[in-house]
Amino acid sequence: MDCFQTSPSHSWLYPTVILCLFGFFSMMRPSEPFLIPYLSGPDKNLTSTEMTNEIFPVWTYSYLVLLFPVFVLTDYVRYKPVIVTQGISFVVTWLLLLFSQGVKAMQAVEFFYGMVTATEVAYYAYIYSVVSPEHYQKVSGYCRSITLVAYTAASVLGQLLVSLAKVSYFYLNVISLASVSVAFLFSLFLPMPKKSMFFHAKPSKDIQKPSSANAVLEERQVDETLGCNEEKHPSEIPTLSENLDDSRWSSPKPKNVALRVFVQWFQDLKECYSSKRLFYWSLWWALSTAGFNQVLNYVQILWDYKAPSQNSFIYNGAVEAIATFGGAVAAFAVGYVKVNWELLGEMALAIFSVVNAGALFLMHYTTDIWACYSGYLIFKTGYMLLITVAVFQIAINLSMERYALVFGINTFVALVIQTIITVIVVDQRGLNLPVSIQFLVYGSYFTVIAGIFLMRSTYIIYSAKCQNKVPSSAINQNP
């Protein structure tokens, strides 16, 4: 692991290029939009019920079980070993997908893919330990952008190979295996970091606190005008991190450093979530991300139900490419929209949650595959737009370390919610609903989210109007 931590690692450019190459090839998987046609076709011959109720829930459960220990170990082992583990998990996933048969084997595929998603945090956190703070924003933008470009390019490539070259789904998976294998090889060349955020942190005198915009570890890059209060310069806004005792890292004792880290995590999280604004944005993040992941996990099964791949031309790759590109454009564009997010943020969350609910209801009720595709485009674009806003609103007043904690907890809560939904709605031990009915449930779920934030936004706007009336009435009473 340490054999490549030589002179190139002293430059921010070398680890950035290697990490971006890893990110590109790990996401260059043209078979992914066509997973369900592959599994239901002659290669695997699995039924919709087996995929929906027996195989796919394993990913959710394994992701939940692995997330917290991986989150802790990622920092403790300083990122690179976890990235290498992700590369190995990618390779094992596609080897099993290509050469194994049966429900049990596909459940093993889902388990290893759960390992892939659980270890993804290392990809976005790694760069903060090997580059200087002035490069954080630029480098994190590169790392995020390259994955979006790769996913879009892979979707387009898969669609072209299927529609024009008539390439079988098996060979699409061979291409994906080759790509993730290259990603694994690149992971070996990453320099081994000498520090991490928590367990191997620098003494406080050496730490440079990044700006709030730089604290966004792995989400979309947002223009710094987004959601800022025009009456205050960002440097004048008090942050939740100002009273953090940075000296806790100055002389940790080896025997109790882990305990100190966990205690400090608890104290930091308690203080962070005491902010109502941060709490409600985090609540939306967790609730919506749970629903979003659930929809992504089962949407291909719905498409196959509406237009069976064995009897129809399918355009899953094109739809995924358009949805990803549209979501990225929307996320970028929202950075140039000047909105008082403190006053109207919850209203925006409510409105777009209604839109997402409507898109899911459309996907449930329509019998036309193109209408179903359109609903998915609206749903994914709306989520990517709002998650960008949510990330910035949460990160704006947090240090990088605290943002990492809040992100981890929000992700874990989202996964717990998704697991509950899976157990109740999908699993054989629950309601065991068919996929068409599931999307009716998901639409109702987003309707509930919209109701929560509609009530919250109404309260905020009403309170703001009342506060404005009090000063004006006092002025009118003065002689």
CSV table of N, CA and C in Angstrom, one decimal, residues 134-218:
chain,number,residue,atom,x,y,z
A,134,GLU,N,-6.0,25.6,-0.1
A,134,GLU,CA,-6.3,26.5,-1.2
A,134,GLU,C,-6.8,25.8,-2.4
A,135,HIS,N,-6.5,24.5,-2.5
A,135,HIS,CA,-6.9,23.7,-3.7
A,135,HIS,C,-8.1,22.9,-3.5
A,136,TYR,N,-8.7,22.9,-2.3
A,136,TYR,CA,-9.8,22.0,-1.9
A,136,TYR,C,-11.0,22.2,-2.9
A,137,GLN,N,-11.4,23.4,-3.1
A,137,GLN,CA,-12.6,23.6,-3.9
A,137,GLN,C,-12.4,23.2,-5.4
A,138,LYS,N,-11.3,23.5,-5.9
A,138,LYS,CA,-11.0,23.2,-7.3
A,138,LYS,C,-10.9,21.7,-7.5
A,139,VAL,N,-10.2,21.0,-6.6
A,139,VAL,CA,-9.9,19.6,-6.7
A,139,VAL,C,-11.2,18.8,-6.5
A,140,SER,N,-12.0,19.2,-5.5
A,140,SER,CA,-13.3,18.5,-5.2
A,140,SER,C,-14.2,18.7,-6.4
A,141,GLY,N,-14.1,19.8,-7.1
A,141,GLY,CA,-14.9,20.1,-8.3
A,141,GLY,C,-14.5,19.1,-9.4
A,142,TYR,N,-13.2,18.9,-9.6
A,142,TYR,CA,-12.7,18.0,-10.6
A,142,TYR,C,-13.2,16.5,-10.3
A,143,CYS,N,-13.1,16.1,-9.0
A,143,CYS,CA,-13.4,14.8,-8.6
A,143,CYS,C,-14.9,14.5,-8.8
A,144,ARG,N,-15.7,15.5,-8.5
A,144,ARG,CA,-17.2,15.3,-8.7
A,144,ARG,C,-17.6,15.3,-10.2
A,145,SER,N,-17.0,16.3,-10.9
A,145,SER,CA,-17.3,16.4,-12.3
A,145,SER,C,-16.9,15.2,-13.1
A,146,ILE,N,-15.8,14.6,-12.8
A,146,ILE,CA,-15.3,13.5,-13.7
A,146,ILE,C,-16.2,12.3,-13.5
A,147,THR,N,-16.8,12.1,-12.3
A,147,THR,CA,-17.7,11.0,-12.2
A,147,THR,C,-19.0,11.2,-12.9
A,148,LEU,N,-19.5,12.5,-13.0
A,148,LEU,CA,-20.7,12.8,-13.7
A,148,LEU,C,-20.5,12.6,-15.2
A,149,VAL,N,-19.3,13.1,-15.7
A,149,VAL,CA,-19.0,12.9,-17.1
A,149,VAL,C,-18.9,11.4,-17.5
A,150,ALA,N,-18.2,10.7,-16.6
A,150,ALA,CA,-18.0,9.2,-16.9
A,150,ALA,C,-19.4,8.5,-16.9
A,151,TYR,N,-20.2,8.8,-16.0
A,151,TYR,CA,-21.5,8.1,-15.9
A,151,TYR,C,-22.4,8.5,-17.1
A,152,THR,N,-22.3,9.8,-17.5
A,152,THR,CA,-23.1,10.2,-18.7
A,152,THR,C,-22.5,9.5,-20.0
A,153,ALA,N,-21.2,9.5,-20.1
A,153,ALA,CA,-20.5,8.9,-21.3
A,153,ALA,C,-20.8,7.4,-21.3
A,154,ALA,N,-20.8,6.8,-20.2
A,154,ALA,CA,-21.0,5.3,-20.2
A,154,ALA,C,-22.5,5.0,-20.6
A,155,SER,N,-23.4,5.8,-20.1
A,155,SER,CA,-24.8,5.6,-20.5
A,155,SER,C,-25.0,5.8,-22.0
A,156,VAL,N,-24.4,6.9,-22.6
A,156,VAL,CA,-24.5,7.1,-24.0
A,156,VAL,C,-23.8,6.0,-24.8
A,157,LEU,N,-22.7,5.5,-24.3
A,157,LEU,CA,-22.0,4.4,-25.0
A,157,LEU,C,-22.8,3.2,-25.0
A,158,GLY,N,-23.3,2.8,-23.8
A,158,GLY,CA,-24.2,1.6,-23.7
A,158,GLY,C,-25.4,1.7,-24.6
A,159,GLN,N,-26.0,2.9,-24.7
A,159,GLN,CA,-27.2,3.0,-25.6
A,159,GLN,C,-26.8,2.8,-27.1
A,160,LEU,N,-25.7,3.4,-27.5
A,160,LEU,CA,-25.2,3.3,-28.9
A,160,LEU,C,-24.8,1.9,-29.2
A,161,LEU,N,-24.2,1.2,-28.3
A,161,LEU,CA,-23.8,-0.2,-28.5
A,161,LEU,C,-25.0,-1.1,-28.6
A,162,VAL,N,-26.0,-0.9,-27.8
A,162,VAL,CA,-27.2,-1.7,-27.8
A,162,VAL,C,-28.0,-1.4,-29.1
A,163,SER,N,-28.3,-0.1,-29.3
A,163,SER,CA,-29.2,0.3,-30.4
A,163,SER,C,-28.6,0.1,-31.8
A,164,LEU,N,-27.3,0.5,-32.0
A,164,LEU,CA,-26.8,0.6,-33.3
A,164,LEU,C,-25.9,-0.7,-33.6
A,165,ALA,N,-25.1,-1.1,-32.6
A,165,ALA,CA,-24.2,-2.2,-32.9
A,165,ALA,C,-24.7,-3.5,-32.5
A,166,LYS,N,-25.9,-3.5,-31.8
A,166,LYS,CA,-26.6,-4.7,-31.4
A,166,LYS,C,-25.7,-5.6,-30.5
A,167,VAL,N,-24.9,-4.9,-29.7
A,167,VAL,CA,-24.0,-5.6,-28.7
A,167,VAL,C,-24.9,-6.2,-27.6
A,168,SER,N,-24.6,-7.4,-27.2
A,168,SER,CA,-25.3,-8.1,-26.2
A,168,SER,C,-25.0,-7.5,-24.8
A,169,TYR,N,-26.0,-7.7,-23.9
A,169,TYR,CA,-25.8,-7.1,-22.5
A,169,TYR,C,-24.6,-7.8,-21.8
A,170,PHE,N,-24.3,-9.0,-22.2
A,170,PHE,CA,-23.2,-9.7,-21.6
A,170,PHE,C,-21.9,-9.0,-21.9
A,171,TYR,N,-21.7,-8.6,-23.1
A,171,TYR,CA,-20.5,-7.9,-23.5
A,171,TYR,C,-20.4,-6.5,-23.0
A,172,LEU,N,-21.6,-5.9,-22.7
A,172,LEU,CA,-21.6,-4.6,-22.0
A,172,LEU,C,-21.0,-4.7,-20.6
A,173,ASN,N,-21.3,-5.9,-20.0
A,173,ASN,CA,-20.8,-6.1,-18.7
A,173,ASN,C,-19.3,-6.5,-18.7
A,174,VAL,N,-18.8,-7.1,-19.8
A,174,VAL,CA,-17.4,-7.3,-20.0
A,174,VAL,C,-16.6,-6.0,-20.1
A,175,ILE,N,-17.2,-5.0,-20.8
A,175,ILE,CA,-16.6,-3.7,-20.9
A,175,ILE,C,-16.6,-3.0,-19.5
A,176,SER,N,-17.6,-3.2,-18.7
A,176,SER,CA,-17.7,-2.6,-17.4
A,176,SER,C,-16.6,-3.3,-16.5
A,177,LEU,N,-16.5,-4.6,-16.6
A,177,LEU,CA,-15.4,-5.3,-15.8
A,177,LEU,C,-14.0,-4.8,-16.2
A,178,ALA,N,-13.8,-4.6,-17.5
A,178,ALA,CA,-12.5,-4.1,-17.9
A,178,ALA,C,-12.2,-2.7,-17.3
A,179,SER,N,-13.3,-1.8,-17.3
A,179,SER,CA,-13.2,-0.5,-16.8
A,179,SER,C,-12.9,-0.4,-15.3
A,180,VAL,N,-13.7,-1.2,-14.5
A,180,VAL,CA,-13.4,-1.2,-13.1
A,180,VAL,C,-12.1,-1.8,-12.7
A,181,SER,N,-11.6,-2.7,-13.5
A,181,SER,CA,-10.3,-3.4,-13.3
A,181,SER,C,-9.2,-2.3,-13.5
A,182,VAL,N,-9.4,-1.5,-14.5
A,182,VAL,CA,-8.4,-0.4,-14.7
A,182,VAL,C,-8.5,0.6,-13.5
A,183,ALA,N,-9.7,0.9,-13.0
A,183,ALA,CA,-9.8,1.7,-11.8
A,183,ALA,C,-9.1,1.1,-10.6
A,184,PHE,N,-9.2,-0.2,-10.4
A,184,PHE,CA,-8.5,-0.8,-9.3
A,184,PHE,C,-7.0,-0.6,-9.4
A,185,LEU,N,-6.5,-0.8,-10.7
A,185,LEU,CA,-5.0,-0.6,-10.9
A,185,LEU,C,-4.6,0.8,-10.5
A,186,PHE,N,-5.4,1.8,-10.9
A,186,PHE,CA,-5.1,3.2,-10.6
A,186,PHE,C,-5.1,3.4,-9.1
A,187,SER,N,-6.0,2.7,-8.4
A,187,SER,CA,-6.0,3.0,-6.9
A,187,SER,C,-4.7,2.6,-6.2
A,188,LEU,N,-4.0,1.6,-6.8
A,188,LEU,CA,-2.7,1.2,-6.2
A,188,LEU,C,-1.6,2.3,-6.3
A,189,PHE,N,-1.8,3.2,-7.2
A,189,PHE,CA,-0.8,4.3,-7.4
A,189,PHE,C,-1.1,5.5,-6.6
A,190,LEU,N,-2.2,5.5,-5.9
A,190,LEU,CA,-2.5,6.7,-5.1
A,190,LEU,C,-1.4,6.8,-3.9
A,191,PRO,N,-0.9,8.1,-3.7
A,191,PRO,CA,0.0,8.2,-2.5
A,191,PRO,C,-0.7,8.0,-1.2
A,192,MET,N,0.0,7.4,-0.3
A,192,MET,CA,-0.6,7.1,1.0
A,192,MET,C,-0.6,8.4,1.9
A,193,PRO,N,-1.8,8.9,2.3
A,193,PRO,CA,-1.8,10.1,3.1
A,193,PRO,C,-1.1,9.9,4.4
A,194,LYS,N,-0.5,11.0,4.9
A,194,LYS,CA,0.2,11.0,6.2
A,194,LYS,C,-0.7,11.5,7.3
A,195,LYS,N,-1.9,12.0,7.0
A,195,LYS,CA,-2.8,12.5,8.0
A,195,LYS,C,-4.2,12.2,7.5
A,196,SER,N,-5.2,12.4,8.5
A,196,SER,CA,-6.6,12.3,8.2
A,196,SER,C,-7.4,13.3,9.0
A,197,MET,N,-8.7,13.4,8.8
A,197,MET,CA,-9.4,14.4,9.5
A,197,MET,C,-9.4,14.3,11.0
A,198,PHE,N,-9.5,13.0,11.5
A,198,PHE,CA,-9.8,12.8,12.9
A,198,PHE,C,-8.7,12.0,13.7
A,199,PHE,N,-8.5,10.8,13.3
A,199,PHE,CA,-7.6,9.9,14.0
A,199,PHE,C,-6.1,10.3,13.8
A,200,HIS,N,-5.8,10.9,12.7
A,200,HIS,CA,-4.4,11.3,12.4
A,200,HIS,C,-4.4,12.7,12.0
A,201,ALA,N,-5.1,13.6,12.8
A,201,ALA,CA,-5.2,15.0,12.4
A,201,ALA,C,-3.9,15.7,12.8
A,202,LYS,N,-3.7,16.8,12.1
A,202,LYS,CA,-2.5,17.6,12.5
A,202,LYS,C,-2.8,18.4,13.8
A,203,PRO,N,-1.8,18.8,14.5
A,203,PRO,CA,-2.0,19.7,15.6
A,203,PRO,C,-2.7,21.0,15.1
A,204,SER,N,-3.4,21.6,16.1
A,204,SER,CA,-4.3,22.8,15.7
A,204,SER,C,-3.5,23.9,15.1
A,205,LYS,N,-2.2,24.1,15.5
A,205,LYS,CA,-1.5,25.2,14.9
A,205,LYS,C,-1.2,25.0,13.4
A,206,ASP,N,-1.2,23.8,13.0
A,206,ASP,CA,-0.9,23.5,11.6
A,206,ASP,C,-2.2,23.4,10.7
A,207,ILE,N,-3.3,23.4,11.3
A,207,ILE,CA,-4.6,23.3,10.6
A,207,ILE,C,-5.0,24.6,10.0
A,208,GLN,N,-5.3,24.6,8.7
A,208,GLN,CA,-5.9,25.7,8.1
A,208,GLN,C,-7.4,25.4,7.8
A,209,LYS,N,-8.3,26.2,8.5
A,209,LYS,CA,-9.7,25.9,8.3
A,209,LYS,C,-10.1,26.4,7.0
A,210,PRO,N,-10.7,25.5,6.2
A,210,PRO,CA,-11.2,25.9,4.9
A,210,PRO,C,-12.4,26.7,4.9
A,211,SER,N,-12.7,27.4,3.8
A,211,SER,CA,-13.9,28.2,3.8
A,211,SER,C,-15.1,27.2,3.8
A,212,SER,N,-16.3,27.8,4.1
A,212,SER,CA,-17.4,26.9,4.1
A,212,SER,C,-17.7,26.2,2.8
A,213,ALA,N,-17.5,26.9,1.7
A,213,ALA,CA,-17.8,26.3,0.4
A,213,ALA,C,-16.8,25.1,0.2
A,214,ASN,N,-15.6,25.2,0.7
A,214,ASN,CA,-14.7,24.1,0.5
A,214,ASN,C,-15.0,22.9,1.3
A,215,ALA,N,-15.9,23.1,2.3
A,215,ALA,CA,-16.2,22.0,3.2
A,215,ALA,C,-17.1,21.0,2.5
A,216,VAL,N,-17.6,21.2,1.4
A,216,VAL,CA,-18.5,20.3,0.7
A,216,VAL,C,-17.7,19.1,0.1
A,217,LEU,N,-17.7,18.0,0.8
A,217,LEU,CA,-16.7,16.9,0.5
A,217,LEU,C,-17.0,16.3,-0.8
A,218,GLU,N,-18.2,15.9,-1.1
A,218,GLU,CA,-18.4,15.2,-2.3
A,218,GLU,C,-19.6,15.5,-3.1
